[in-house]
């Protein structure tokens, strides 16, 4: 089902391939490279004892393997099996999960109990919306000449444009060179 071969493979029924393995779950065998039926001289499971041994293998109704021996030549016996790219066994579940994870409305009953009224605290700095005028962003205190406009001085009379100015600026490694530069006003 995972490989999208069902019901052609994995089912004993009319129109399904007769690929069957008869298994003895009680039998044991020691894995060895000398006795396995592969085109390799090594086996990473060499010397390991395994439980469960195939007794007979049928492919398309023909006995291929019996009594630890290959009894029929199966070369050229394989056939291409066309199948869909996405099997319903896996992707059907994914689609169901995606549908389940979609947001759903929560049905609630109407509240019929008491409702507390909370007044905003003015002492906490609460200011209701819409009571103050928005700031005009086109008005600015900045001028290129450094002159002050009316009302742009602080409480002791220092122009805002001259407050907190440094007398000099030191630039280390300016763009285009490895030198230091002092700029004085």
XYZ file of N, CA, C and O in Angstrom:
740
model
N 0.823 -1.200 0.000
C 0.000 0.000 0.000
C 0.861 1.255 0.000
O 0.526 2.237 -0.649
N 1.968 1.238 0.750
C 2.838 2.413 0.814
C 3.454 2.701 -0.548
O 3.580 3.851 -0.956
N 3.832 1.655 -1.281
C 4.444 1.837 -2.599
C 3.408 1.924 -3.714
O 3.757 1.925 -4.881
N 2.145 1.971 -3.357
C 1.041 2.133 -4.310
C 0.955 0.968 -5.293
O 0.661 1.154 -6.466
N 1.229 -0.227 -4.798
C 1.143 -1.432 -5.630
C -0.091 -2.263 -5.292
O -0.391 -3.219 -5.999
N -0.757 -1.933 -4.225
C -1.934 -2.681 -3.801
C -3.122 -2.305 -4.669
O -3.272 -1.146 -5.005
N -3.922 -3.195 -5.130
C -4.091 -4.611 -4.829
C -3.359 -5.547 -5.803
O -3.506 -6.754 -5.717
N -2.580 -5.003 -6.754
C -1.870 -5.904 -7.672
C -0.854 -6.747 -6.917
O -0.650 -7.917 -7.216
N -0.164 -6.133 -5.954
C 0.778 -6.850 -5.094
C 0.242 -6.798 -3.672
O -0.444 -5.862 -3.284
N 0.573 -7.780 -2.869
C 0.188 -7.774 -1.466
C -1.206 -8.288 -1.196
O -1.738 -8.095 -0.109
N -1.814 -8.969 -2.161
C -3.160 -9.490 -1.966
C -3.304 -10.777 -2.768
O -2.830 -10.871 -3.898
N -3.934 -11.765 -2.168
C -4.215 -13.011 -2.891
C -5.648 -12.903 -3.395
O -6.601 -13.041 -2.622
N -5.797 -12.624 -4.677
C -7.113 -12.435 -5.277
C -6.986 -12.539 -6.793
O -5.881 -12.559 -7.341
N -8.121 -12.600 -7.453
C -8.148 -12.630 -8.910
C -7.587 -11.307 -9.426
O -7.865 -10.252 -8.859
N -6.788 -11.324 -10.478
C -6.142 -10.174 -11.117
C -4.976 -9.601 -10.293
O -4.439 -8.566 -10.650
N -4.612 -10.251 -9.203
C -3.421 -9.858 -8.458
C -2.292 -10.805 -8.833
O -2.530 -11.961 -9.185
N -1.048 -10.307 -8.781
C 0.096 -11.167 -9.075
C 0.212 -12.224 -7.980
O 0.020 -11.940 -6.808
N 0.529 -13.443 -8.384
C 0.660 -14.546 -7.419
C 2.092 -14.572 -6.881
O 2.842 -15.505 -7.114
N 2.481 -13.521 -6.182
C 3.791 -13.452 -5.540
C 3.596 -13.777 -4.068
O 3.056 -12.962 -3.312
N 4.016 -14.969 -3.673
C 3.743 -15.462 -2.321
C 5.024 -16.050 -1.740
O 5.765 -16.752 -2.432
N 5.261 -15.791 -0.461
C 6.358 -16.415 0.278
C 5.742 -17.175 1.442
O 4.985 -16.620 2.232
N 6.067 -18.459 1.521
C 5.613 -19.282 2.646
C 6.758 -19.283 3.657
O 7.882 -19.667 3.333
N 6.450 -18.864 4.865
C 7.464 -18.555 5.869
C 7.337 -19.509 7.049
O 6.250 -19.801 7.505
N 8.471 -19.978 7.573
C 8.485 -20.788 8.796
C 9.049 -19.920 9.917
O 10.261 -19.673 9.980
N 8.215 -19.438 10.823
C 8.684 -18.522 11.860
C 9.519 -19.206 12.945
O 10.241 -18.549 13.683
N 9.453 -20.548 13.039
C 10.174 -21.272 14.089
C 11.590 -21.648 13.665
O 12.445 -21.893 14.509
N 11.859 -21.727 12.382
C 13.174 -22.162 11.896
C 14.224 -21.083 12.127
O 13.918 -19.899 12.168
N 15.482 -21.498 12.286
C 16.595 -20.567 12.447
C 17.651 -20.874 11.402
O 17.739 -21.999 10.897
N 18.466 -19.854 11.124
C 19.530 -20.002 10.134
C 20.646 -19.035 10.496
O 20.402 -17.943 10.982
N 21.882 -19.423 10.205
C 23.032 -18.552 10.399
C 23.378 -17.913 9.054
O 23.537 -18.603 8.053
N 23.483 -16.591 9.054
C 23.747 -15.857 7.819
C 25.201 -16.074 7.407
O 26.111 -15.993 8.229
N 25.401 -16.353 6.129
C 26.747 -16.569 5.610
C 26.821 -16.073 4.177
O 25.881 -16.271 3.389
N 27.933 -15.468 3.810
C 28.120 -14.988 2.438
C 28.211 -16.142 1.459
O 27.889 -16.002 0.285
N 28.632 -17.309 1.934
C 28.766 -18.460 1.036
C 27.418 -19.082 0.682
O 27.295 -19.762 -0.336
N 26.397 -18.835 1.497
C 25.106 -19.474 1.222
C 24.019 -18.512 0.749
O 22.942 -18.964 0.379
N 24.290 -17.214 0.760
C 23.218 -16.313 0.316
C 23.191 -16.218 -1.211
O 24.164 -16.536 -1.886
N 22.067 -15.831 -1.739
C 21.851 -15.809 -3.193
C 21.943 -14.375 -3.703
O 20.958 -13.802 -4.161
N 23.150 -13.809 -3.614
C 23.377 -12.454 -4.079
C 24.710 -12.397 -4.789
O 25.565 -13.265 -4.603
N 24.911 -11.366 -5.591
C 26.154 -11.219 -6.358
C 27.189 -10.455 -5.538
O 27.750 -9.475 -5.978
N 27.447 -10.939 -4.321
C 28.417 -10.295 -3.444
C 29.138 -11.369 -2.640
O 28.555 -12.396 -2.291
N 30.408 -11.132 -2.360
C 31.189 -12.101 -1.603
C 31.182 -11.819 -0.108
O 31.769 -12.587 0.657
N 30.574 -10.730 0.308
C 30.533 -10.379 1.726
C 29.092 -10.140 2.162
O 28.223 -9.851 1.346
N 28.875 -10.282 3.463
C 27.576 -9.996 4.042
C 27.832 -9.350 5.399
O 28.562 -9.907 6.216
N 27.257 -8.180 5.624
C 27.523 -7.474 6.876
C 26.901 -8.207 8.067
O 27.259 -7.935 9.203
N 26.000 -9.146 7.825
C 25.373 -9.922 8.892
C 26.014 -11.300 9.040
O 25.414 -12.213 9.599
N 27.214 -11.464 8.542
C 27.938 -12.740 8.575
C 27.978 -13.299 9.997
O 28.365 -12.611 10.946
N 27.532 -14.577 10.152
C 27.572 -15.258 11.442
C 26.394 -14.967 12.349
O 26.274 -15.571 13.410
N 25.490 -14.085 11.961
C 24.339 -13.750 12.799
C 23.258 -14.820 12.631
O 22.964 -15.252 11.523
N 22.679 -15.244 13.754
C 21.599 -16.225 13.692
C 20.271 -15.484 13.590
O 19.995 -14.586 14.387
N 19.473 -15.869 12.602
C 18.181 -15.227 12.389
C 17.063 -16.227 12.621
O 17.235 -17.429 12.410
N 15.918 -15.705 13.059
C 14.752 -16.552 13.320
C 13.709 -16.255 12.262
O 13.385 -15.103 12.001
N 13.186 -17.283 11.648
C 12.232 -17.147 10.558
C 12.938 -17.355 9.235
O 13.897 -16.658 8.916
N 12.476 -18.355 8.479
C 13.143 -18.743 7.235
C 12.089 -18.928 6.146
O 11.045 -19.541 6.393
N 12.363 -18.429 4.923
C 11.415 -18.707 3.837
C 11.540 -20.160 3.387
O 12.640 -20.671 3.207
N 10.393 -20.826 3.218
C 10.403 -22.208 2.754
C 10.212 -22.286 1.246
O 10.958 -22.972 0.550
N 9.187 -21.570 0.742
C 8.863 -21.600 -0.688
C 8.534 -20.177 -1.127
O 7.851 -19.445 -0.412
N 9.026 -19.790 -2.319
C 8.703 -18.487 -2.891
C 8.084 -18.710 -4.259
O 8.645 -19.415 -5.101
N 6.909 -18.084 -4.467
C 6.210 -18.164 -5.752
C 6.216 -16.784 -6.382
O 5.943 -15.795 -5.704
N 6.510 -16.711 -7.677
C 6.438 -15.463 -8.420
C 5.579 -15.687 -9.643
O 5.905 -16.525 -10.488
N 4.464 -14.968 -9.710
C 3.472 -15.120 -10.782
C 3.007 -16.568 -10.908
O 2.804 -17.088 -11.999
N 2.896 -17.216 -9.752
C 2.387 -18.584 -9.724
C 3.441 -19.658 -9.936
O 3.140 -20.836 -9.805
N 4.667 -19.310 -10.265
C 5.745 -20.296 -10.489
C 6.604 -20.393 -9.242
O 6.933 -19.389 -8.624
N 7.008 -21.611 -8.896
C 7.902 -21.819 -7.762
C 9.297 -21.373 -8.179
O 9.857 -21.879 -9.151
N 9.845 -20.417 -7.456
C 11.167 -19.874 -7.759
C 12.208 -20.383 -6.771
O 13.339 -20.679 -7.131
N 11.815 -20.513 -5.504
C 12.752 -20.873 -4.449
C 12.094 -21.940 -3.575
O 10.949 -21.796 -3.156
N 12.843 -23.047 -3.319
C 12.310 -24.130 -2.479
C 13.480 -24.901 -1.891
O 14.462 -25.173 -2.585
N 13.375 -25.275 -0.623
C 14.404 -26.061 0.076
C 15.781 -25.409 -0.013
O 16.776 -26.074 -0.339
N 15.845 -24.111 0.253
C 17.094 -23.337 0.251
C 17.788 -23.298 -1.102
O 18.984 -23.030 -1.183
N 17.095 -23.570 -2.154
C 17.691 -23.556 -3.491
C 16.782 -22.811 -4.463
O 15.552 -22.895 -4.361
N 17.404 -22.107 -5.415
C 16.641 -21.481 -6.497
C 16.337 -22.586 -7.495
O 17.247 -23.224 -8.036
N 15.055 -22.849 -7.754
C 14.657 -23.972 -8.614
C 14.249 -23.547 -10.014
O 14.144 -24.393 -10.903
N 13.998 -22.273 -10.232
C 13.608 -21.812 -11.568
C 14.381 -20.548 -11.881
O 14.647 -19.726 -11.009
N 14.743 -20.384 -13.130
C 15.445 -19.194 -13.562
C 14.432 -18.041 -13.656
O 13.453 -18.130 -14.381
N 14.692 -16.966 -12.900
C 13.748 -15.846 -12.895
C 14.280 -14.657 -13.680
O 13.689 -13.592 -13.657
N 15.407 -14.821 -14.392
C 15.948 -13.720 -15.180
C 15.008 -13.382 -16.328
O 14.508 -14.273 -17.015
N 14.759 -12.098 -16.535
C 13.855 -11.658 -17.587
C 12.402 -11.875 -17.253
O 11.523 -11.701 -18.087
N 12.143 -12.276 -16.040
C 10.785 -12.593 -15.603
C 10.050 -11.357 -15.089
O 8.826 -11.333 -15.046
N 10.809 -10.297 -14.726
C 10.209 -9.101 -14.147
C 9.473 -8.267 -15.176
O 9.801 -8.257 -16.360
N 8.466 -7.557 -14.724
C 7.637 -6.709 -15.580
C 7.490 -5.355 -14.893
O 7.331 -5.276 -13.677
N 7.544 -4.282 -15.683
C 7.357 -2.942 -15.139
C 5.916 -2.794 -14.651
O 4.965 -3.135 -15.355
N 5.758 -2.297 -13.451
C 4.437 -2.071 -12.869
C 4.212 -0.573 -12.804
O 4.882 0.134 -12.047
N 3.294 -0.085 -13.617
C 2.979 1.339 -13.629
C 2.122 1.661 -12.405
O 1.189 0.933 -12.075
N 2.461 2.750 -11.729
C 1.714 3.137 -10.538
C 1.655 4.647 -10.402
O 2.471 5.349 -10.968
N 0.681 5.142 -9.665
C 0.528 6.577 -9.426
C 1.657 7.066 -8.528
O 2.216 6.308 -7.738
N 1.959 8.344 -8.626
C 3.051 8.919 -7.840
C 2.710 9.027 -6.363
O 3.570 8.836 -5.521
N 1.476 9.330 -6.023
C 1.101 9.539 -4.625
C 0.038 8.525 -4.239
O -1.074 8.545 -4.766
N 0.381 7.645 -3.312
C -0.571 6.603 -2.922
C -1.603 7.150 -1.945
O -1.304 8.008 -1.113
N -2.797 6.621 -2.043
C -3.883 7.059 -1.168
C -3.653 6.623 0.274
O -4.142 7.248 1.202
N -2.913 5.536 0.464
C -2.668 5.024 1.808
C -1.934 6.060 2.661
O -2.220 6.217 3.837
N -0.983 6.787 2.077
C -0.235 7.814 2.814
C -0.852 9.194 2.599
O -1.174 9.902 3.557
N -1.039 9.594 1.341
C -1.480 10.955 1.057
C -2.940 11.181 1.417
O -3.339 12.302 1.679
N -3.741 10.116 1.446
C -5.111 10.255 1.927
C -5.132 10.650 3.390
O -5.932 11.475 3.826
N -4.214 10.074 4.160
C -4.118 10.414 5.575
C -3.590 11.831 5.756
O -4.007 12.551 6.651
N -2.647 12.239 4.914
C -2.119 13.598 5.009
C -3.193 14.629 4.693
O -3.286 15.670 5.336
N -4.011 14.329 3.679
C -5.098 15.251 3.333
C -6.125 15.330 4.457
O -6.625 16.405 4.781
N -6.406 14.183 5.078
C -7.356 14.178 6.193
C -6.797 14.968 7.367
O -7.522 15.717 8.030
N -5.492 14.830 7.639
C -4.875 15.578 8.729
C -4.896 17.074 8.435
O -5.176 17.891 9.308
N -4.595 17.453 7.176
C -4.614 18.873 6.817
C -6.025 19.447 6.971
O -6.192 20.577 7.441
N -7.023 18.665 6.600
C -8.412 19.117 6.746
C -8.770 19.259 8.223
O -9.445 20.206 8.624
N -8.274 18.344 9.054
C -8.550 18.392 10.486
C -7.874 19.599 11.142
O -8.382 20.160 12.095
N -6.714 20.018 10.618
C -5.970 21.119 11.224
C -6.448 22.494 10.779
O -5.946 23.495 11.277
N -7.391 22.574 9.859
C -7.929 23.870 9.458
C -8.652 24.520 10.623
O -9.228 23.836 11.469
N -8.633 25.854 10.691
C -9.349 26.520 11.789
C -10.847 26.263 11.696
O -11.421 26.259 10.605
N -11.442 26.011 12.847
C -12.883 25.762 12.916
C -13.509 26.723 13.921
O -12.863 27.124 14.891
N -14.723 27.063 13.689
C -15.433 27.950 14.607
C -15.699 27.231 15.927
O -15.988 26.041 15.945
N -15.577 27.966 17.011
C -15.895 27.428 18.329
C -17.272 27.952 18.698
O -17.486 29.163 18.790
N -18.197 27.059 18.885
C -19.566 27.459 19.222
C -19.625 27.688 20.726
O -19.321 26.799 21.517
N -19.986 28.916 21.104
C -20.042 29.281 22.514
C -21.462 29.716 22.867
O -22.172 30.282 22.047
N -21.805 29.493 24.109
C -23.105 29.945 24.593
C -22.986 31.402 25.003
O -21.919 31.867 25.402
N -24.089 32.100 24.905
C -24.084 33.504 25.273
C -23.934 33.644 26.777
O -24.518 32.888 27.556
N -23.108 34.624 27.213
C -22.847 34.831 28.638
C -24.030 35.526 29.286
O -24.518 36.549 28.799
N -24.494 34.950 30.379
C -25.641 35.564 31.052
C -25.319 35.968 32.489
O -26.193 36.342 33.249
N -24.039 35.943 32.877
C -23.639 36.315 34.230
C -23.293 37.787 34.335
O -23.432 38.566 33.386
N -22.810 38.203 35.517
C -22.459 39.617 35.723
C -21.213 39.996 34.935
O -20.342 39.167 34.682
N -21.127 41.258 34.538
C -19.992 41.785 33.800
C -19.415 42.930 34.620
O -20.122 43.850 35.009
N -18.141 42.879 34.908
C -17.491 43.918 35.703
C -17.163 45.099 34.809
O -16.702 44.947 33.679
N -17.403 46.303 35.323
C -17.066 47.532 34.613
C -15.805 48.094 35.241
O -15.763 48.364 36.441
N -14.759 48.283 34.463
C -13.491 48.787 34.960
C -13.274 50.171 34.368
O -13.261 50.339 33.157
N -13.110 51.166 35.246
C -12.868 52.538 34.798
C -11.370 52.729 34.599
O -10.573 52.263 35.413
N -10.957 53.412 33.550
C -9.524 53.635 33.346
C -8.966 54.553 34.423
O -9.628 55.474 34.883
N -7.731 54.295 34.817
C -7.098 55.074 35.873
C -6.332 56.238 35.255
O -5.439 56.051 34.443
N -6.668 57.443 35.652
C -5.981 58.633 35.161
C -4.600 58.715 35.791
O -3.632 59.147 35.177
N -4.468 58.253 37.043
C -3.193 58.318 37.742
C -2.161 57.397 37.087
O -0.965 57.638 37.178
N -2.591 56.353 36.432
C -1.665 55.417 35.792
C -1.198 55.916 34.438
O -0.509 55.212 33.723
N -1.585 57.113 34.056
C -1.146 57.672 32.783
C -2.033 57.280 31.619
O -1.663 57.432 30.466
N -3.234 56.810 31.911
C -4.144 56.425 30.837
C -4.680 57.663 30.153
O -5.089 58.618 30.801
N -4.641 57.658 28.850
C -5.200 58.761 28.084
C -6.075 58.151 27.001
O -5.592 57.399 26.166
N -7.381 58.427 27.054
C -8.254 57.815 26.054
C -7.884 58.264 24.653
O -7.392 59.367 24.440
N -8.093 57.391 23.714
C -7.768 57.705 22.318
C -8.670 58.807 21.781
O -9.826 58.905 22.153
N -8.102 59.592 20.905
C -8.883 60.610 20.223
C -8.978 61.930 20.959
O -9.584 62.863 20.460
N -8.400 62.042 22.159
C -8.516 63.296 22.902
C -7.369 64.248 22.589
O -7.513 65.443 22.769
N -6.197 63.744 22.164
C -5.076 64.634 21.859
C -4.959 64.788 20.347
O -5.293 63.888 19.588
N -4.452 65.981 19.930
C -4.272 66.221 18.499
C -3.049 65.469 18.018
O -2.038 65.410 18.715
N -3.088 64.937 16.824
C -1.892 64.280 16.301
C -0.813 65.311 15.996
O -1.100 66.461 15.670
N 0.432 64.918 16.146
C 1.557 65.813 15.906
C 1.691 66.081 14.410
O 1.565 65.158 13.602
N 1.952 67.321 14.038
C 2.167 67.675 12.635
C 3.617 67.331 12.293
O 4.549 67.972 12.766
N 3.819 66.347 11.483
C 5.169 65.886 11.160
C 5.880 66.800 10.171
O 7.068 66.643 9.933
N 5.171 67.766 9.586
C 5.799 68.694 8.665
C 6.491 69.835 9.391
O 7.334 70.517 8.822
N 6.125 70.081 10.632
C 6.789 71.123 11.405
C 8.054 70.536 12.003
O 8.048 69.442 12.544
N 9.154 71.261 11.885
C 10.426 70.773 12.389
C 11.181 71.895 13.069
O 11.006 73.072 12.755
N 12.039 71.553 14.019
C 12.875 72.519 14.710
C 14.237 72.636 14.031
O 15.061 73.415 14.441
N 14.476 71.865 12.992
C 15.775 71.826 12.342
C 15.898 72.928 11.290
O 14.988 73.161 10.503
N 17.046 73.629 11.289
C 17.353 74.593 10.244
C 18.799 74.393 9.828
O 19.645 74.019 10.643
N 19.090 74.644 8.559
C 20.454 74.493 8.066
C 21.378 75.581 8.602
O 22.573 75.369 8.794
N 20.845 76.767 8.847
C 21.681 77.883 9.319
C 21.968 77.807 10.811
O 22.824 78.519 11.322
N 21.260 76.945 11.514
C 21.469 76.847 12.952
C 20.666 77.862 13.722
O 20.751 77.921 14.946
N 19.910 78.736 13.035
C 19.079 79.713 13.720
C 17.957 78.989 14.455
O 17.565 77.894 14.108
N 17.474 79.650 15.435
C 16.379 79.067 16.196
C 15.077 79.717 15.793
O 15.032 80.882 15.443
N 14.047 78.927 15.839
C 12.722 79.462 15.593
C 12.112 79.852 16.931
O 12.595 79.442 17.990
N 11.078 80.585 16.848
C 10.409 81.021 18.065
C 9.863 79.790 18.788
O 9.191 78.953 18.186
N 10.194 79.697 20.041
C 9.665 78.605 20.842
C 10.515 77.351 20.811
O 10.086 76.333 21.339
N 11.730 77.391 20.196
C 12.534 76.170 20.179
C 13.684 76.239 21.173
O 14.750 75.715 20.954
N 13.476 76.923 22.273
C 14.470 76.984 23.328
C 13.963 76.184 24.513
O 12.771 76.050 24.724
N 14.921 75.662 25.276
C 14.507 74.913 26.462
C 14.217 75.886 27.602
O 14.244 77.115 27.423
N 13.998 75.358 28.774
C 13.575 76.197 29.897
C 14.634 77.175 30.393
O 14.318 78.167 31.039
N 15.922 76.942 30.083
C 16.947 77.895 30.533
C 17.426 78.789 29.398
O 18.374 79.541 29.546
N 16.798 78.708 28.226
C 17.103 79.605 27.132
C 18.107 79.106 26.115
O 18.464 79.810 25.182
N 18.609 77.889 26.255
C 19.553 77.334 25.277
C 18.773 76.864 24.062
O 17.795 76.130 24.203
N 19.187 77.300 22.860
C 18.479 76.814 21.672
C 18.582 75.299 21.556
O 19.639 74.715 21.802
N 17.496 74.680 21.188
C 17.461 73.222 21.089
C 18.463 72.733 20.042
O 19.098 71.702 20.203
N 18.667 73.507 18.970
C 19.586 73.090 17.924
C 21.033 73.066 18.406
O 21.871 72.422 17.794
N 21.377 73.777 19.492
C 22.763 73.813 19.977
C 22.958 72.954 21.235
O 24.054 72.855 21.737
N 21.917 72.380 21.760
C 22.020 71.602 22.972
C 22.720 70.273 22.686
O 22.527 69.670 21.631
N 23.531 69.797 23.595
C 24.225 68.508 23.520
C 25.106 68.372 22.287
O 25.216 67.303 21.711
N 25.736 69.437 21.854
C 26.637 69.353 20.702
C 28.044 69.098 21.182
O 28.481 69.661 22.178
N 28.773 68.281 20.479
C 30.172 68.033 20.794
C 31.025 69.092 20.116
O 30.729 69.495 18.992
N 32.108 69.529 20.755
C 32.962 70.530 20.120
C 33.774 69.963 18.960
O 34.224 70.701 18.106
N 34.002 68.663 18.939
C 34.790 68.065 17.853
C 34.329 66.640 17.615
O 33.766 66.006 18.500
N 34.594 66.145 16.431
C 34.267 64.772 16.082
C 35.522 64.094 15.566
O 36.196 64.632 14.685
N 35.863 62.938 16.108
C 37.035 62.200 15.660
C 36.563 61.029 14.807
O 35.727 60.241 15.226
N 37.107 60.919 13.605
C 36.757 59.845 12.680
C 37.985 58.981 12.494
O 39.019 59.459 12.016
N 37.925 57.731 12.883
C 39.022 56.784 12.680
C 38.744 55.983 11.422
O 37.638 55.465 11.245
N 39.741 55.849 10.574
C 39.652 55.091 9.319
C 38.451 55.532 8.498
O 37.502 54.796 8.324
N 38.481 56.780 7.988
C 37.361 57.221 7.164
C 37.362 56.473 5.837
O 38.352 55.862 5.465
N 36.269 56.496 5.102
C 36.218 55.803 3.819
C 37.296 56.326 2.871
O 37.503 57.523 2.762
N 38.006 55.431 2.226
C 39.006 55.809 1.244
C 40.403 55.945 1.795
O 41.325 56.280 1.072
N 40.634 55.702 3.066
C 41.997 55.833 3.571
C 42.142 55.345 4.982
O 41.169 55.141 5.696
N 43.408 55.187 5.420
C 43.698 54.720 6.768
C 44.276 55.873 7.574
O 45.441 55.855 7.960
N 43.538 56.858 7.787
C 44.035 57.988 8.559
C 42.984 58.382 9.589
O 41.862 57.932 9.545
N 43.405 59.227 10.501
C 42.473 59.764 11.491
C 42.139 61.180 11.078
O 42.929 61.887 10.467
N 40.979 61.639 11.444
C 40.514 62.945 11.024
C 39.810 63.596 12.203
O 38.994 62.979 12.865
N 40.161 64.848 12.510
C 39.474 65.605 13.535
C 38.684 66.731 12.871
O 39.232 67.469 12.064
N 37.439 66.849 13.192
C 36.610 67.901 12.636
C 36.221 68.819 13.797
O 35.576 68.386 14.757
N 36.622 70.079 13.724
C 36.318 71.049 14.772
C 35.279 72.029 14.246
O 35.273 72.377 13.074
N 34.455 72.535 15.128
C 33.470 73.535 14.738
C 33.971 74.915 15.046
O 34.628 75.171 15.985
